[in-house]
Structures are given as structure tokens and as C-alpha cells.
Amino acid sequence: MMVGTRYVLLQDGFVFKIRGSMILILVVCVFGVVHVNGLAAMDSLSLYDSSRPKSVNVGALITFDSVIGRAMRPAIQAAVDDVNVDSSVLQGTRLEVFFHDTNCSGFFGIVDALKLMEKNVAVAIGPQSSGIAHVITDIVNELHVPLLTFATDPTLTALQYPYILRVTQSDYFQMYAIADLVDHYGWREVVAIFVDDDYGRNGISVLGEALAEKSAKISYKATLSSGASETEISNLLVQVNLMESRVFILHLNPDSGLKVFSVAKTLAMTSEGYVWIATDWLLSVVDATQPVDHGTMNLLQGVVALRHHIPSSDLKKKFVSRWKNLQYGGNRSLNSYSFYAYDSVWLAAHALDLFLNNGGNLSFSRDPKLSVIKGSSLSLASLSIFDGGRKLINLLLASNYTGLAGHYQFDSQKNLVRPTIDILNFVGPGYQKIGYWSKFSGLSVVAPENLDSRNKSFRNQNLKSVVWPGQTKNQPRGWVFPKNGKQLRIAVPHRVSFLKFVSKIKDPPGVEGYCIDVFEAAVSLLPYPVPHTYILYGNGKRNPTYNNIVQDVAQDKYDAAVGDITITTNRTRIVDFTQPFLESGLVIVAPVKRSKLSGWAFLEPFTFQMWLVTFAFFIFVGAVVWILEHRINSEFRGSPRQQLITILWFSFLTMFFAHRENTESTLGRLVLIIWLFVVLIISQIYSANLSSILTVQQLASGITGLGSLIATGDPIGIQDGSFARSYLINELNVAPSRIISLKDQKDYSDALDRGPGNGGVAAIVDELPYIEVFLANVDCSYHVVGPEFTKSGWGFAFQRDSPLAVDLSTAILTLSENGELQRIHDKWLGISGCSDQGDQTAENQLTLQSFWGLFLITGVACFLVLVCFIWKVVCQYCKFNSEDSSEEIEPTEPVRTRPPVLRLASISELMVFVDRKEEEVKEILRSKKGSSRGGGSNSSAESDG
């Protein structure tokens, strides 16, 4: 051989020429023999008639020296032997299996796949590596050989791979199970650590999509090479340990993944507060190396791992019992892939049996595309196309078979129809099962095969208790403040007005105010330190635009914003807010003009017609009751004058429920009950209407609410930087020209005082907390008119998905519950509505001025009654004195009669007269009148005599 010639010699005569003519001659000779043998084999196969062939070649591409390879190889061989001794399958046709070691290399995978295709295999099984599966897909597609693979890469089900069928569960479902786990525990960010190949990248890509559907995300993607050293792993873990998230998702190769836990242990990353979730690779290692040594189990304490669910069955138990007695070389590693490998052979056998029963022919033909390749020493023309490959793959896709790993049936995407995942937790010397996940049931503590897919109640079931790293059952928060030495950058609005909420201080430099105190109090309740620095936002000449502050937080210019920041719909789309620490809403402030009240305001609750009808019914009801009571009730009898007075008196006393006359008739009582109920309703309505009329009139103004303000067309004042501008323009269609920005409280007062006619504003629209502070420093010539027309609150803004927003929300609620939030409010904002707020209650009270008409009527009536009474008394007294005069003087001769003359002896005599009972006076008068009549009769008799 020539010096300097380089070549690669592979088994079975494969030679790749690097340089040298002798190598070329050798390759041609070897491939010439292979070519002749290949043609002879094809000729012999083409001579097959409809009778079954004596054997069918099946190939197996696996990595012998790997965790999964050691578990699959004996299982495949055992399945082949079981098929060959089972007379119900293939009916005398034997399976011949050819194993090829891919050495976990894409290059050797291609070489072994080509060598396998030379043997005219009808079905190929394997590989377990997604990377190798990708590189040999073109070979099986070109030669139409079905490939039953164990690779879990979700992309292998694409339409570009028509001859690939996965006989295990796709990582697609495994990643959705992890997303449900993350959502179940309320975490919002995870760190993904994965191997940098097709298997790792494509699986984590699906995880990102699944988390996004749960409003979570992968905050950092950390990649490792398949053969990463401990130093490389250590450097990577140190980097991810500086991140906020403490939830780590491990998607690694079984043969090297355990090194990550070993390095994490040395970095104290398996202690309390950390969360480790591993995909099925971890259980593949642990199950295949039972019993696991004590040192390995110490590394895995608290880890949550996933595993392909293998339901319990008699077939499975029998296979496990005979596993250690299998007469095949190598380690007896048993894991879920052992069951899948065993079942894959039986799937192929049943499909081949059906293929042959349906008249299928195991024939191979030349590939015209390969025949035209010339000038190559590889003799690729010896590779043949399986003529029945399309039919056989369709039969495999239509499989309906139950094996060791459960039921095999494929959907339109070539995935198993009911993928199920076990969720396990490493505790003590082993692991415990904490639940299951399946495509149709989600998370559950009941095995999916025991659930009815039509029953949705199981969706609310929780997982069993988990022991987390650090031997704690307390659920980890899932994140910490990053340990990268950076402080939280907090933007604070540099206000020029309403400085009670937030303001700059010079000595020492910093910020203060109500919002700052609330934030500091909330941070002090967090179970971890939050180093932060305040950065003033704005030039200090005018209030900054708050939408810009929120936008800068969303663009990562700041980590958060603390201040009087209103939570609005548009802002929540780009940042996360905490729980509101102060309720707010837009209100209208306008000048108040008080109206003068009429002295006859008490008549306004009812119309004239109402008053007339009410009075008529008072009389009518009294008359009805009198008619009903007249014949039987002595209280309703008497002279016509007395009875009329009784009717009127009784009727109007019912207004006050003070009538004294008893009703004795049943009908009378019924009428009275109904009427008393009517009187009660009328009096209550009257009282309510009168109160409403008097109080509303006290706050009457030109603007009564939002509708009247918009309808006026007058200028409207707002605060600099407030969201009220965009709200008025976008939501209420107010013309921008009507809106005037005001800088501070002084501008507020000046604009309101001048009014819309003198360059001012008709009203100011601002948030309620600002208005309360404004009204506290002015007289009561301004008032809030109308109700709040928005409902919102103030909160602290953080970047999207920041866990600080959630923790601070909890802290704010704690401040509210323990009264600290109210104490801070009283410290900064403990103020009354305006300077004479205390006198406002007295002003709103009903005064004498409102009722002078009533008092005037009462006074006049009393005066007239007194005049009548005095006139009556004087008349009685004059009559009484005239009677006394007639008794003292008895004339002897007729004299001319004169009118009686009033003789007032003394004031004391008058008072004595008034003090007498009227009945007594009337009795004396009656007796004197009777005496007078008797004396006159006697005088006449004596004269006649």
C-alpha cells in the first residue's frame, strides 16, 4: 500500500476511498461481489409465488452500549423467539433479526442503515436516538422500508416521514404534562436545561408552546453537549443559579444526565427552594439499574420525574418474571423501553402476517435513481426498494393490538391514541407515584385506564403530596430574587403637584410619599431581600406622562415603576400590576352655586291636584265613618254643629294617628284601617320627597354629571400626565381642543374661578385621590358633582410575568388586613373634604327659613283663636254684669230703657271671672235668667190683685 494513503475500512467489506488507486481497486472488487450477490438475491425473491416465504428479515438499529440499548436488545430478541414459536402468527414463516450498533453516532447510523438495507429487510426497528432517526429517514423513505422507532422527538411525525412510525410516546405529550404540572403549582417561569441536539431542541420547543398556553414561559434555555464534562455542567449551573426562576426542567440523555445532579449537589442547588423536574430519561436510568445505589438516590431526593405509563397486566407480570432468565448476553436492564421493544416486534409480526395473508409479496426491485449513479465505488445500485413497503406501513398504522406496554392504536398524526405519563417523586430509598397525566384527563391521582373519558369530574383532582428538595412538603415559591448583584431599577414619577403621593427629597437624596411608604412596607413583608434603587422619571418641571413610564418598564428600561400609577386596560396588556393599594376613579369637580329656598317649599312634594284630592278624601272618609257610627256611637251624636266639628276633627287627627273617638261598628273600623294605611304611605312619601327637594336644591349647579359636562361644549381641565386625556378622547369622544392640561392645584383653582368664558374651564376631570387633596386646601366653593364614572385603582407596575408582582400583591393584602395600609393613608392623606367640611353638615340641615310659611299659618291661626276667645270672654262678662245691675235697681215707675253699660270694677274681678268654668258661668247665667222670669210673673199678679 502506498505511503501516505488514508482510508477507512468498515465491517463486511465497506471501504471509503480517501486517496490511492489500490484502495479504489479493492473497493470495486468488494462491491462487485456484493452487487452480484444482491442481484442474485433479488432474482430469487422475485421467483416467490403466492406461498409464504420461509423467513422474513427484520433489522434492529440500536446503540448497544447505552441505558436504553441494553434494555431493548434482549427484549427484541425475546420477542423474535416468541413469535417464531407461536404458530398463530406468520404460520411457519420465521423472523430473522439483524442487529446493528449505531454507536450513538449519526454517521455510523447511516452506515448501519445502508448495511441493513442490503439484507432486504421488510421492517426496521429503532433507533432510540432522535438524531440518528432524523439522518436515516431519507434512507427508509427512498427504499420504502417501514421504520418502527423509539425516538421521542415530536417532529418525527411530520408528513415528510411517511415510513416512520413511533411505537413509544412522543415528547409532545410529555412536555404538555410538564406544562400542566407548572400550572398546577402556580409557577410562571422555568429554566430549561437540555441536550443540544434534535431530541433536546425540539422537545423544549414544544414545552415553550405548552407553557405559553398556561400563561407561563421558559425564562432561560441552557444547552449542554451530549458529552459535556463536569466543568462545563458546573459553569452552566452557576449561570442558571443567577436567574430568578428556581424551577429547572431537565431534558437530557440517559447516559450522561445524572452528572447534572451530582454537580448540582456540590453547588447546593438541591436544597430547599429548588424544583427539579426531569423527563422520562431519568426513570429510564433508575429503572434499568435497580437496585440503585444509595449515593445516586441521595442526589435525587425531592426530584419530580416523568415516565411512560405502563399499565399493569398479566402479560407484563409474566414478562417481568422471566426477564432475568432470558438467555441473551448483556446486562438485564429493564425499563419502559424494554416493553416497547418487545411489543414492536409483535406489531411487525402481526402486520407482516396480515400482509402475507392478503397476498402481499416480499419482493424488492432496483431503484432507478441509484442505477444511474456512476463513477462511485460505493455501488449504491445494490440497494433495493421494498415493493410492499407502502402497503405494510398502512397495515402498521391500522394496528389495534394490546401488548406489554398497553394498547397500540395510532391517530392521524401517527401518535399513540391515549398517551399516559406517570408522575413520580424521589423520596428516601426509592420513589413514590404522586399522580398521572393523560391527554384526555390531564392531571389525576387515578390511573387513566380506570377513568371514563366521558366523566369530567376527575379533572379537579389534585396530585398527592410531594416531598421537595430539602425534605420539605412546603411547596417552593419557584423563584428568588436574582443573585447577580444587580439592584431592582424602580422608576418613580418626578411630580410637581400633589406631592403627598410621591416627591423628591434633597437631604438625604431620595423619594418619599404615600406610595413610597406603601411599597417599602410591602417589601418588608417579603421572605427575601429585594435590593432596589429609585430612579426619578421626568424633568421636575411638569408631571411626566405615565403611559411613557409604563412603556419603559415593558421595554426593560426599568424593572418596575412605583408611584400613583393607575391600572388601566391598555397598561395591563404590556406590564403586570400588583393588587391595588388605593381605590381610584375619575370624578368631576365644578364650582357650586347655591340656590335660595322658598318659604313655601313644604308644598312642593305634592301637586295642587294631589293636595286637593287628599283634603277631599280626609272629609269624605270622616263623613263615611260618621254615617257608619251615628246611630250606635254616642261620641258621634249631638247637635248638627257638634257633629260637623266631630267629622272634621276626627278626619284630620287621623293624619297623626291621634284620634280619640272610638269606632264601634265593624264597617267603620274596616274603613278606618284602610284609611290609616293610606295616610301612612302618603305621609312617608311626603317626608321623603320634601327631604330630597330641600337637600338637592342646596347643591344645585350648572353641571350635574358627565353627560351635562360633555353636552356643554366648554373646556375641561385635566392633570398633566394623566390618563384622563386618552380616556376622554378615545372613550367619550371629547374633542382634544376642549381639553386643557393643568400643572398644579393653583392652576386648578384659577381655571375654575375664571370659568369657560374667561379662559378657564367649566370643570376638572381627575382621579378621586387627587381631588380629595385639592378640596382639602380650598374653600367649599368647589364640589364633586355626579358619581365616579370609572372604577380602577393604583398599583405598582412590573415587567410581564414578574413573580414580584404576585408576592407584593399578597403583601399588600396583608397590609390591608392588619391595618397598616390605613395607618399609612392616615399619615399622608388623613384629611377632610374641604376647609369648612365640619360646617357643611349644619348647612345641609333643614332651617326655620324653609318652614316660615307653616309657622306663619300657625301663628295667624293662634292669633285669630285668641281674638275669638277674648271676644267671647268679654261678651260673657258684659252679659254677666248686666244681669247683676238688673237685680240691684228696681224702678218704681216706668223709665226709658238704656243699653247695658260695661262696668269693670277691677282687673282682679275679671281674672276671677275668667278662671271660672264655662259650664258654671253658663249655669249661673241660666239660673239668673230663670229668676228674672219668675220675679216678673209675681209682680204682674200683685198688680192684677
GROMACS .gro file of C-alpha atoms in nm, residues 345-741:
model
  397
  345VAL     CA    1  -4.159  -0.699   1.718
  346TRP     CA    2  -4.510  -0.829   1.769
  347LEU     CA    3  -4.656  -0.528   1.589
  348ALA     CA    4  -4.430  -0.604   1.294
  349ALA     CA    5  -4.515  -0.972   1.307
  350HIS     CA    6  -4.892  -0.913   1.307
  351ALA     CA    7  -4.864  -0.660   1.024
  352LEU     CA    8  -4.645  -0.897   0.818
  353ASP     CA    9  -4.887  -1.181   0.884
  354LEU     CA   10  -5.176  -0.971   0.760
  355PHE     CA   11  -4.964  -0.852   0.468
  356LEU     CA   12  -4.890  -1.209   0.357
  357ASN     CA   13  -5.247  -1.324   0.418
  358ASN     CA   14  -5.370  -1.051   0.187
  359GLY     CA   15  -5.145  -1.171  -0.094
  360GLY     CA   16  -4.853  -0.944  -0.023
  361ASN     CA   17  -4.524  -1.035  -0.183
  362LEU     CA   18  -4.187  -0.973  -0.020
  363SER     CA   19  -4.025  -0.854  -0.341
  364PHE     CA   20  -3.756  -0.594  -0.394
  365SER     CA   21  -3.669  -0.404  -0.708
  366ARG     CA   22  -3.392  -0.182  -0.829
  367ASP     CA   23  -3.410   0.189  -0.759
  368PRO     CA   24  -3.373   0.364  -1.098
  369LYS     CA   25  -3.238   0.673  -0.923
  370LEU     CA   26  -2.949   0.471  -0.778
  371SER     CA   27  -2.886   0.284  -1.103
  372VAL     CA   28  -2.784   0.600  -1.285
  373ILE     CA   29  -2.516   0.685  -1.027
  374LYS     CA   30  -2.183   0.605  -1.190
  375GLY     CA   31  -1.824   0.667  -1.108
  376SER     CA   32  -1.873   0.582  -0.739
  377SER     CA   33  -1.700   0.299  -0.563
  378LEU     CA   34  -1.989   0.259  -0.314
  379SER     CA   35  -2.206   0.052  -0.552
  380LEU     CA   36  -2.525   0.211  -0.421
  381ALA     CA   37  -2.712   0.046  -0.705
  382SER     CA   38  -2.712  -0.272  -0.496
  383LEU     CA   39  -2.972  -0.117  -0.264
  384SER     CA   40  -3.328  -0.220  -0.348
  385ILE     CA   41  -3.676  -0.081  -0.290
  386PHE     CA   42  -3.925  -0.286  -0.092
  387ASP     CA   43  -4.223  -0.311  -0.326
  388GLY     CA   44  -4.474  -0.377  -0.050
  389GLY     CA   45  -4.348  -0.102   0.181
  390ARG     CA   46  -4.645   0.129   0.129
  391LYS     CA   47  -4.895  -0.147   0.197
  392LEU     CA   48  -4.708  -0.268   0.503
  393ILE     CA   49  -4.680   0.078   0.664
  394ASN     CA   50  -5.054   0.127   0.615
  395LEU     CA   51  -5.117  -0.205   0.790
  396LEU     CA   52  -4.893  -0.094   1.076
  397LEU     CA   53  -5.080   0.235   1.105
  398ALA     CA   54  -5.408   0.045   1.126
  399SER     CA   55  -5.281  -0.176   1.411
  400ASN     CA   56  -5.515  -0.245   1.702
  401TYR     CA   57  -5.303  -0.452   1.934
  402THR     CA   58  -5.261  -0.488   2.310
  403GLY     CA   59  -4.912  -0.571   2.429
  404LEU     CA   60  -4.694  -0.539   2.736
  405ALA     CA   61  -4.698  -0.157   2.723
  406GLY     CA   62  -5.071  -0.133   2.675
  407HIS     CA   63  -5.294  -0.072   2.379
  408TYR     CA   64  -5.142   0.019   2.043
  409GLN     CA   65  -5.356   0.229   1.815
  410PHE     CA   66  -5.242   0.528   1.613
  411ASP     CA   67  -5.417   0.854   1.533
  412SER     CA   68  -5.397   1.061   1.215
  413GLN     CA   69  -5.069   1.215   1.339
  414LYS     CA   70  -4.917   0.868   1.387
  415ASN     CA   71  -4.915   0.907   1.767
  416LEU     CA   72  -5.048   0.658   2.018
  417VAL     CA   73  -5.411   0.746   2.079
  418ARG     CA   74  -5.405   0.752   2.460
  419PRO     CA   75  -5.062   0.866   2.579
  420THR     CA   76  -5.026   0.849   2.955
  421ILE     CA   77  -4.749   0.971   3.184
  422ASP     CA   78  -4.661   0.860   3.536
  423ILE     CA   79  -4.554   1.140   3.773
  424LEU     CA   80  -4.316   1.025   4.043
  425ASN     CA   81  -4.133   1.181   4.335
  426PHE     CA   82  -3.800   1.055   4.467
  427VAL     CA   83  -3.824   1.006   4.842
  428GLY     CA   84  -3.595   0.806   5.069
  429PRO     CA   85  -3.456   0.489   4.914
  430GLY     CA   86  -3.693   0.494   4.617
  431TYR     CA   87  -3.973   0.690   4.461
  432GLN     CA   88  -4.347   0.726   4.504
  433LYS     CA   89  -4.615   0.780   4.244
  434ILE     CA   90  -4.795   1.110   4.304
  435GLY     CA   91  -5.027   1.103   4.004
  436TYR     CA   92  -5.084   1.058   3.634
  437TRP     CA   93  -5.125   1.271   3.327
  438SER     CA   94  -5.307   1.177   3.011
  439LYS     CA   95  -5.420   1.363   2.704
  440PHE     CA   96  -5.790   1.334   2.788
  441SER     CA   97  -5.782   1.360   3.169
  442GLY     CA   98  -5.497   1.595   3.246
  443LEU     CA   99  -5.352   1.557   3.596
  444SER     CA  100  -5.517   1.292   3.809
  445VAL     CA  101  -5.449   1.070   4.108
  446VAL     CA  102  -5.635   0.786   3.937
  447ALA     CA  103  -5.484   0.582   3.657
  448PRO     CA  104  -5.640   0.695   3.326
  449GLU     CA  105  -5.736   0.340   3.228
  450ASN     CA  106  -5.963   0.340   3.534
  451LEU     CA  107  -6.139   0.660   3.432
  452ASP     CA  108  -6.428   0.710   3.196
  453SER     CA  109  -6.331   0.965   2.930
  454ARG     CA  110  -6.689   1.097   2.935
  455ASN     CA  111  -6.669   1.178   3.307
  456LYS     CA  112  -6.506   1.518   3.357
  457SER     CA  113  -6.512   1.522   3.738
  458PHE     CA  114  -6.161   1.380   3.762
  459ARG     CA  115  -6.018   1.698   3.613
  460ASN     CA  116  -6.050   1.866   3.952
  461GLN     CA  117  -5.845   1.607   4.137
  462ASN     CA  118  -5.514   1.712   4.286
  463LEU     CA  119  -5.184   1.532   4.289
  464LYS     CA  120  -5.063   1.360   4.601
  465SER     CA  121  -4.831   1.534   4.843
  466VAL     CA  122  -4.477   1.595   4.718
  467VAL     CA  123  -4.157   1.593   4.920
  468TRP     CA  124  -3.947   1.868   4.763
  469PRO     CA  125  -3.570   1.914   4.777
  470GLY     CA  126  -3.459   1.987   5.131
  471GLN     CA  127  -3.700   1.722   5.264
  472THR     CA  128  -3.988   1.969   5.291
  473LYS     CA  129  -4.353   1.937   5.197
  474ASN     CA  130  -4.395   2.312   5.168
  475GLN     CA  131  -4.440   2.399   4.804
  476PRO     CA  132  -4.142   2.602   4.676
  477ARG     CA  133  -4.218   2.953   4.559
  478GLY     CA  134  -4.038   2.869   4.236
  479TRP     CA  135  -3.829   3.182   4.214
  480VAL     CA  136  -3.597   3.405   4.412
  481PHE     CA  137  -3.456   3.749   4.365
  482PRO     CA  138  -3.164   3.703   4.124
  483LYS     CA  139  -2.821   3.670   4.282
  484ASN     CA  140  -2.642   3.860   4.009
  485GLY     CA  141  -2.560   4.161   4.226
  486LYS     CA  142  -2.796   4.393   4.039
  487GLN     CA  143  -3.048   4.609   4.217
  488LEU     CA  144  -3.407   4.640   4.108
  489ARG     CA  145  -3.440   4.951   3.892
  490ILE     CA  146  -3.754   5.129   4.003
  491ALA     CA  147  -3.887   5.429   3.812
  492VAL     CA  148  -4.057   5.692   4.030
  493PRO     CA  149  -4.256   5.979   3.871
  494HIS     CA  150  -4.092   6.316   3.941
  495ARG     CA  151  -4.411   6.507   4.026
  496VAL     CA  152  -4.454   6.883   4.061
  497SER     CA  153  -4.802   6.866   4.215
  498PHE     CA  154  -4.981   6.657   4.474
  499LEU     CA  155  -4.650   6.583   4.643
  500LYS     CA  156  -4.816   6.392   4.925
  501PHE     CA  157  -4.825   6.088   4.698
  502VAL     CA  158  -4.462   6.089   4.582
  503SER     CA  159  -4.196   6.359   4.580
  504LYS     CA  160  -3.824   6.412   4.567
  505ILE     CA  161  -3.630   6.492   4.882
  506LYS     CA  162  -3.288   6.656   4.892
  507ASP     CA  163  -3.148   6.565   5.231
  508PRO     CA  164  -3.073   6.283   5.213
  509PRO     CA  165  -3.136   6.244   4.838
  510GLY     CA  166  -3.425   6.015   4.770
  511VAL     CA  167  -3.802   6.000   4.742
  512GLU     CA  168  -4.089   5.997   4.988
  513GLY     CA  169  -4.464   5.997   4.996
  514TYR     CA  170  -4.767   5.778   5.046
  515CYS     CA  171  -4.686   5.544   4.755
  516ILE     CA  172  -4.325   5.502   4.868
  517ASP     CA  173  -4.428   5.412   5.221
  518VAL     CA  174  -4.675   5.152   5.094
  519PHE     CA  175  -4.411   4.994   4.870
  520GLU     CA  176  -4.149   4.981   5.144
  521ALA     CA  177  -4.398   4.832   5.388
  522ALA     CA  178  -4.495   4.563   5.135
  523VAL     CA  179  -4.131   4.479   5.056
  524SER     CA  180  -4.058   4.440   5.426
  525LEU     CA  181  -4.314   4.158   5.442
  526LEU     CA  182  -4.143   3.952   5.170
  527PRO     CA  183  -3.949   3.648   5.295
  528TYR     CA  184  -3.644   3.750   5.092
  529PRO     CA  185  -3.448   4.071   5.044
  530VAL     CA  186  -3.521   4.292   4.745
  531PRO     CA  187  -3.231   4.531   4.683
  532HIS     CA  188  -3.365   4.823   4.482
  533THR     CA  189  -3.287   5.175   4.379
  534TYR     CA  190  -3.529   5.457   4.295
  535ILE     CA  191  -3.480   5.647   3.970
  536LEU     CA  192  -3.674   5.971   3.920
  537TYR     CA  193  -3.866   5.983   3.594
  538GLY     CA  194  -3.928   6.327   3.449
  539ASN     CA  195  -3.764   6.670   3.437
  540GLY     CA  196  -3.925   6.807   3.753
  541LYS     CA  197  -4.089   7.096   3.566
  542ARG     CA  198  -4.410   6.921   3.468
  543ASN     CA  199  -4.560   6.589   3.567
  544PRO     CA  200  -4.431   6.304   3.349
  545THR     CA  201  -4.659   6.111   3.116
  546TYR     CA  202  -4.749   5.794   3.300
  547ASN     CA  203  -4.808   5.593   2.984
  548ASN     CA  204  -4.443   5.652   2.897
  549ILE     CA  205  -4.331   5.524   3.236
  550VAL     CA  206  -4.528   5.203   3.189
  551GLN     CA  207  -4.397   5.165   2.833
  552ASP     CA  208  -4.036   5.195   2.952
  553VAL     CA  209  -4.094   4.924   3.212
  554ALA     CA  210  -4.230   4.697   2.941
  555GLN     CA  211  -3.921   4.769   2.726
  556ASP     CA  212  -3.685   4.664   3.009
  557LYS     CA  213  -3.552   5.014   3.070
  558TYR     CA  214  -3.675   4.972   3.427
  559ASP     CA  215  -3.765   4.666   3.630
  560ALA     CA  216  -4.065   4.829   3.795
  561ALA     CA  217  -4.250   5.156   3.847
  562VAL     CA  218  -4.367   5.273   4.190
  563GLY     CA  219  -4.599   5.567   4.239
  564ASP     CA  220  -4.951   5.687   4.175
  565ILE     CA  221  -4.989   5.468   3.866
  566THR     CA  222  -5.344   5.392   3.762
  567ILE     CA  223  -5.425   5.038   3.650
  568THR     CA  224  -5.585   5.064   3.306
  569THR     CA  225  -5.673   4.806   3.044
  570ASN     CA  226  -5.411   4.918   2.793
  571ARG     CA  227  -5.138   4.919   3.055
  572THR     CA  228  -5.217   4.568   3.176
  573ARG     CA  229  -5.151   4.441   2.824
  574ILE     CA  230  -4.780   4.524   2.848
  575VAL     CA  231  -4.696   4.505   3.220
  576ASP     CA  232  -4.813   4.324   3.532
  577PHE     CA  233  -4.967   4.521   3.817
  578THR     CA  234  -4.987   4.437   4.183
  579GLN     CA  235  -5.306   4.431   4.383
  580PRO     CA  236  -5.441   4.791   4.400
  581PHE     CA  237  -5.330   4.964   4.719
  582LEU     CA  238  -5.567   5.261   4.675
  583GLU     CA  239  -5.907   5.269   4.509
  584SER     CA  240  -5.948   5.537   4.245
  585GLY     CA  241  -6.177   5.660   3.973
  586LEU     CA  242  -6.239   5.965   3.757
  587VAL     CA  243  -6.467   6.231   3.904
  588ILE     CA  244  -6.580   6.581   3.805
  589VAL     CA  245  -6.512   6.893   4.011
  590ALA     CA  246  -6.709   7.209   3.934
  591PRO     CA  247  -6.793   7.539   4.104
  592VAL     CA  248  -7.107   7.524   4.317
  593LYS     CA  249  -7.385   7.784   4.307
  594ARG     CA  250  -7.628   7.757   4.597
  595SER     CA  251  -7.993   7.831   4.521
  596LYS     CA  252  -8.227   8.020   4.761
  597LEU     CA  253  -8.506   7.816   4.909
  598SER     CA  254  -8.870   7.931   4.909
  599GLY     CA  255  -9.061   7.970   5.235
  600TRP     CA  256  -9.338   7.759   5.079
  601ALA     CA  257  -9.107   7.470   4.991
  602PHE     CA  258  -9.314   7.236   5.209
  603LEU     CA  259  -9.590   7.243   4.944
  604GLU     CA  260  -9.367   7.123   4.660
  605PRO     CA  261  -9.373   6.748   4.725
  606PHE     CA  262  -9.736   6.732   4.603
  607THR     CA  263  -9.909   6.898   4.310
  608PHE     CA  264 -10.220   7.111   4.357
  609GLN     CA  265 -10.441   6.831   4.239
  610MET     CA  266 -10.278   6.594   4.489
  611TRP     CA  267 -10.332   6.834   4.775
  612LEU     CA  268 -10.699   6.887   4.668
  613VAL     CA  269 -10.774   6.517   4.640
  614THR     CA  270 -10.603   6.447   4.973
  615PHE     CA  271 -10.810   6.713   5.150
  616ALA     CA  272 -11.132   6.589   4.987
  617PHE     CA  273 -11.062   6.235   5.098
  618PHE     CA  274 -10.999   6.347   5.456
  619ILE     CA  275 -11.352   6.497   5.460
  620PHE     CA  276 -11.503   6.208   5.268
  621VAL     CA  277 -11.359   5.940   5.499
  622GLY     CA  278 -11.475   6.136   5.806
  623ALA     CA  279 -11.826   6.158   5.666
  624VAL     CA  280 -11.833   5.789   5.585
  625VAL     CA  281 -11.719   5.695   5.935
  626TRP     CA  282 -11.980   5.934   6.084
  627ILE     CA  283 -12.258   5.779   5.880
  628LEU     CA  284 -12.149   5.433   5.994
  629GLU     CA  285 -12.112   5.530   6.360
  630HIS     CA  286 -12.401   5.782   6.401
  631ARG     CA  287 -12.676   5.552   6.516
  632ILE     CA  288 -12.471   5.345   6.763
  633ASN     CA  289 -12.188   5.564   6.889
  634SER     CA  290 -12.272   5.841   7.131
  635GLU     CA  291 -11.943   6.012   7.051
  636PHE     CA  292 -12.075   6.081   6.701
  637ARG     CA  293 -12.414   6.214   6.817
  638GLY     CA  294 -12.514   6.560   6.923
  639SER     CA  295 -12.619   6.881   6.760
  640PRO     CA  296 -12.554   6.932   6.392
  641ARG     CA  297 -12.280   7.179   6.473
  642GLN     CA  298 -12.116   6.936   6.714
  643GLN     CA  299 -12.139   6.651   6.467
  644LEU     CA  300 -11.983   6.858   6.190
  645ILE     CA  301 -11.696   6.951   6.417
  646THR     CA  302 -11.653   6.585   6.514
  647ILE     CA  303 -11.630   6.485   6.146
  648LEU     CA  304 -11.362   6.744   6.072
  649TRP     CA  305 -11.169   6.685   6.394
  650PHE     CA  306 -11.174   6.309   6.358
  651SER     CA  307 -11.070   6.321   5.992
  652PHE     CA  308 -10.765   6.538   6.033
  653LEU     CA  309 -10.644   6.374   6.354
  654THR     CA  310 -10.606   6.053   6.156
  655MET     CA  311 -10.312   6.220   5.980
  656PHE     CA  312 -10.122   6.193   6.308
  657PHE     CA  313 -10.292   5.874   6.429
  658ALA     CA  314 -10.414   6.077   6.732
  659HIS     CA  315 -10.795   6.047   6.701
  660ARG     CA  316 -10.971   5.983   7.034
  661GLU     CA  317 -11.319   5.880   6.919
  662ASN     CA  318 -11.372   5.509   6.928
  663THR     CA  319 -11.527   5.331   6.633
  664GLU     CA  320 -11.771   5.064   6.735
  665SER     CA  321 -11.905   4.932   6.407
  666THR     CA  322 -11.714   4.670   6.210
  667LEU     CA  323 -11.755   4.857   5.884
  668GLY     CA  324 -11.633   5.173   6.044
  669ARG     CA  325 -11.322   5.000   6.174
  670LEU     CA  326 -11.250   4.849   5.831
  671VAL     CA  327 -11.274   5.186   5.660
  672LEU     CA  328 -11.052   5.337   5.930
  673ILE     CA  329 -10.781   5.069   5.893
  674ILE     CA  330 -10.763   5.119   5.517
  675TRP     CA  331 -10.755   5.491   5.551
  676LEU     CA  332 -10.482   5.482   5.818
  677PHE     CA  333 -10.267   5.271   5.584
  678VAL     CA  334 -10.321   5.522   5.302
  679VAL     CA  335 -10.234   5.808   5.536
  680LEU     CA  336  -9.913   5.629   5.641
  681ILE     CA  337  -9.799   5.588   5.278
  682ILE     CA  338  -9.887   5.947   5.190
  683SER     CA  339  -9.700   6.087   5.492
  684GLN     CA  340  -9.387   5.879   5.423
  685ILE     CA  341  -9.377   5.979   5.056
  686TYR     CA  342  -9.428   6.337   5.154
  687SER     CA  343  -9.139   6.324   5.401
  688ALA     CA  344  -8.906   6.159   5.150
  689ASN     CA  345  -8.990   6.399   4.868
  690LEU     CA  346  -8.956   6.700   5.089
  691SER     CA  347  -8.613   6.590   5.215
  692SER     CA  348  -8.496   6.521   4.860
  693ILE     CA  349  -8.616   6.856   4.730
  694LEU     CA  350  -8.452   7.057   5.005
  695THR     CA  351  -8.113   6.876   5.001
  696VAL     CA  352  -8.080   6.865   4.621
  697GLN     CA  353  -8.151   7.230   4.590
  698GLN     CA  354  -7.866   7.310   4.827
  699LEU     CA  355  -7.606   7.167   4.579
  700ALA     CA  356  -7.765   7.281   4.255
  701SER     CA  357  -7.512   7.383   3.989
  702GLY     CA  358  -7.487   7.421   3.615
  703ILE     CA  359  -7.309   7.083   3.576
  704THR     CA  360  -7.469   6.781   3.735
  705GLY     CA  361  -7.262   6.497   3.590
  706LEU     CA  362  -7.067   6.358   3.300
  707GLY     CA  363  -7.347   6.390   3.046
  708SER     CA  364  -7.412   6.757   3.113
  709LEU     CA  365  -7.037   6.832   3.110
  710ILE     CA  366  -6.989   6.676   2.767
  711ALA     CA  367  -7.303   6.844   2.633
  712THR     CA  368  -7.189   7.195   2.731
  713GLY     CA  369  -6.901   7.203   2.483
  714ASP     CA  370  -6.698   7.404   2.737
  715PRO     CA  371  -6.327   7.347   2.812
  716ILE     CA  372  -6.241   7.063   3.051
  717GLY     CA  373  -5.935   7.066   3.274
  718ILE     CA  374  -5.718   6.761   3.343
  719GLN     CA  375  -5.395   6.700   3.528
  720ASP     CA  376  -5.065   6.690   3.344
  721GLY     CA  377  -4.965   6.334   3.252
  722SER     CA  378  -5.300   6.184   3.350
  723PHE     CA  379  -5.465   5.905   3.156
  724ALA     CA  380  -5.783   6.115   3.169
  725ARG     CA  381  -5.685   6.277   2.836
  726SER     CA  382  -5.683   5.950   2.643
  727TYR     CA  383  -5.998   5.835   2.823
  728LEU     CA  384  -6.194   6.149   2.735
  729ILE     CA  385  -6.077   6.145   2.374
  730ASN     CA  386  -6.095   5.772   2.297
  731GLU     CA  387  -6.381   5.658   2.516
  732LEU     CA  388  -6.607   5.965   2.540
  733ASN     CA  389  -6.523   6.126   2.203
  734VAL     CA  390  -6.439   6.462   2.357
  735ALA     CA  391  -6.262   6.693   2.112
  736PRO     CA  392  -5.892   6.733   2.201
  737SER     CA  393  -5.928   7.110   2.164
  738ARG     CA  394  -6.160   7.116   2.466
  739ILE     CA  395  -5.904   6.955   2.697
  740ILE     CA  396  -5.669   7.185   2.892
  741SER     CA  397  -5.375   7.042   3.090
   0.00000   0.00000   0.00000
